[in-house]
Amino acid sequence: MMQSPLILVDHKDNPCGVASKEEAHSRPLLHRAFSILLFRPGGDLILQRRAPGKYHSAGLWSNTCCSHPVTGVVLSSTVNQRLQQEMGLSAELEDIGTLHYELDLGNGLYEHEFNHVFCGVSDQLPLPDPAEVAAWKTLPMREVNDQIAAQPERFSAWFPLILEKLRQPLHNYLQRNGVVSV
């Protein structure tokens, strides 16, 4: 399957070109990305363990879903499409903020992303694509934070950053939607 090129952006998220996924993650080039935090109605976060075939961060626990938007498609459409493809879930999603990071993943790979973070609530059970997701589980945010603190090497590098940098918008989202607070 041919992958769409990634959208290169400047530090204000203005598009400034395209690059292949491999090029963007090896040079590293700043590109647009998105991450989804999907919660169960009782407040537990749905986590995924990345499939062993992923070219980076394989086997690590991470947020519910993450990917890169498709060029020429509205971000919200891409986000919903990807959540359905990767996790077999649908939900009303809200953009709670953005963050920029540059992370060295080892083996000559980097995450240099301008990441849009979306939240939602769903009572559906995941039906993940096994090429993307090896396992999933739900945990209260307190346990997520405790596990990240105790064993950060078991988690994708960007996941703790999302929770740290967007703590207040995440807390606000959960309160507005009647979900147990972070």
Steps between C-alpha positions, in 0.01 A plus 500: 500500500639837396520746788403863463784744556524669838424870526810699593428807713677793659493565876158668464351196319498671160546244219833538320540180297465125507732207567479125521441349843848347495668828404310703761589257777866459407614856423301616727252734332227683690167357387135503603370212710205421720437296813172379644418436866174305513335442836236258620195673657629409851827684434744222408731579209521253213868422438654300219820299478656567163530199272838323480525582128499879552826651378547700820370474854378145430356320801471818709183614671360829376193718468189360329603594146750720320594568141559770242233697313453443130585784263193670359260356761350692794681401821182401686404259219843338501494461879162325502596280205823392663332420834261271313779335295745449786273427796160420346347782703300811431438793732436869497848649533606841627833668427636591846828655388834457331857438600832494321777257582819356358590158637789268417352150476835330433606308189512827302129569546338812642161642583502868408134580509246775533240279665126576516346317796137386494285356779179305494281266700369167374323201649599284199756223536806528276537270199859590412686432178765240600751658260482815713406385850625196693275548804283752677389568856320762703642664810405786730720804436654468846628152406618620158706773666631259767608244239672765285688627808602147604592361157526774235684264264175305449332805338539692175717809542224744401223364724635634835566837331138527393380427853747747651473791255122482456409407857271801555312484166457125555368559853260766364377267224431218744312729739287651221406152384423357843794260492708430811773766525873448447 
